Amino acid sequence: MSEQARFATVLVVLGIAVAVLFVLSLTTGPAQSGIAAGISALLSGDEGALSLVMREIRLPRAVLGLMIGATLGLSGAVLQGYLRNPLAEPGLLGISASASLGAVLTIYTGLSLTFPLALPLAALAGALCAVLVVRAMAGASGGTLTIILAGIAVSAFAGAMTSLALNLSPNPFAALEIVFWMLGSLTDRSMTHLWLAAPFMLVGWAMLALVARPLDLLTLGEDAAASLGVNLRQVQFLAVTGTAASVGAATAVAGAIGFIGLIVPHVLRPLVGALPSRLLPASALGGAAVLLAADIAVRVLAPGRDLKLGVLTALVGAPFFLWLVWRTRRQML
Amino acid sequence: MTILDVADLRASLGGQEVLKGVSLRVGAGEFVGLIGPNGAGKSTLLRAVLGLTRSTGTVTIDGRAARELNARARARKISYLPQEREIAWPVSVERLVALGRAPHLPPFSRRSASDDAAVREAMARMEVGEFADREATKLSGGEKARVLIARALAQGAPLMLADEPTAGLDPAHQITLMRIFAGLAQEGGSVVACLHDLGLAARWCTRLVLLDKGRIVADGAPDEVLTAQTLRSVYNIEAHLGSIDGRQMVYPLDLAEGVVRGVRE
């Protein structure tokens, strides 16, 4: 099979997987219904109980799962390509940690109780702060090493502030709520969450899609890429800001969900001939499929126990990553 | 016809002035060897011409001021082969060589038939066609070097700047490379290559430019530049100089007298 045909096959298979998992996500939950009954209830305009469940609970959950998964997969692929480092992931820039800090502060102050949308808005503000600091640190030269170091510093600081909020938390319930929120979940998200997060994610995706071809050229290193007409400062702006907008919005509504942005690009890279521009769409679809699958799994594995999505992705993702490292090491020997 | 005109170029790295007013003209059909000891400013000169290092002075590329050219337009005039042979991902050799066509592709479009032809020709020239489908990261050092040179050739620019292109190649591939550069010059293209191997430089370049401490100290035909006097004063070496088939021959023998005494003390 030619490289081109194999790439098309990968995209089609992933696309079908996403479609199937999306329908399964729509029809999984405590209110049992058959797949056909659920879908027809969703599409009918009536005010029956099942229709309401489908429209107000399942639909936003499934759409958010799809979009957040795509965001994590896409931004992971972009950051690995931009930093030319297979260990890069969306959390590396400090965006997830800062968005979490913003959300935690609203829980800590009790603001999220009086004004529910304060939480995602503060998380977005946190992501914005992170991107401003990281870009200011990187400066005009925009070296990738500075970006990584600044991201680590921002992550560490945001993590410390989150710990401080937990440490000083006024009552155990607030502390518990902070911990649970940070574990990452899609339970009980509404259409409002979707409308809030979707525009940021779409703008972020557009920015990330624009760096596809420059990322291919960066395979040759920064100097060679620049000599081939790549504007390195523009690429840095698009990669960092696009990640901040999409991952910031994802974290704002679902908390920090790890490992998808790290592992999905890693697994798909060999299947698309390692070319960064081809990895972007494949990784977006792959991320969406994995997150939808994980969100179905938390509902099926422990119904009624509210198993957190972020816990599951880390639980499965970390050993899987270990296996990947082991396999890579064997290849290098 | 002048393809590159550099006048009074100055550049600093970390507060140290590395280029102290370099002026150089490269015409079509020239294969210029840029020689000089380590730290003379050879790489910085190439990088400054490309706008990768900040500099003052004027750079004119094919009759137009470099500052007025955008990055893509410049990439259609000059191809660049950096010293570091970086290949970040295991992409196929054919894909890697095709990256050289990027400055010619309109946004969001695929390679045309002429792009494919340029890629094939570049691969054939560097004899890398036989491993077109292999992963570029799994090649040997010399093979990688040839693939990256093919990438620069595929760019199809009238001027190529190459930073130590022969490093790490076996003698046969060093000579192949010098022949290819000489061939490009004969076809009317221009090549400026930083070289440390004076023997190769003397034998294949049409002209040598000797840099020392950020200044051009000699510029001309190989036998005018590589004299016992300049080798002693710039490189601190004694060399056997001769001539084979009407071409200059250099063989470095030992450190220059004064330096040897310094080493012994």
XYZ file of N, CA, C and O in Angstrom, chain A residues 4 31 50 90 183 209 243:
28
model
N 0.444 7.285 0.794
C -0.761 8.119 0.722
C -2.013 7.309 1.093
O -2.844 7.738 1.892
N -29.671 6.003 33.008
C -30.998 5.859 32.396
C -30.855 4.921 31.209
O -30.423 5.317 30.130
N -36.629 10.722 28.579
C -35.447 10.244 27.865
C -34.886 11.329 26.933
O -33.672 11.526 26.840
N 0.618 18.501 26.219
C 0.000 19.806 26.456
C 0.299 20.384 27.842
O 0.423 21.586 28.004
N -9.212 15.871 39.554
C -9.068 14.530 38.993
C -9.574 14.462 37.551
O -9.245 13.541 36.817
N -3.799 24.104 13.320
C -3.789 23.531 11.967
C -2.841 24.316 11.062
O -2.238 23.757 10.145
N -2.461 26.130 21.607
C -2.532 25.147 22.692
C -3.214 25.756 23.910
O -4.076 25.126 24.541
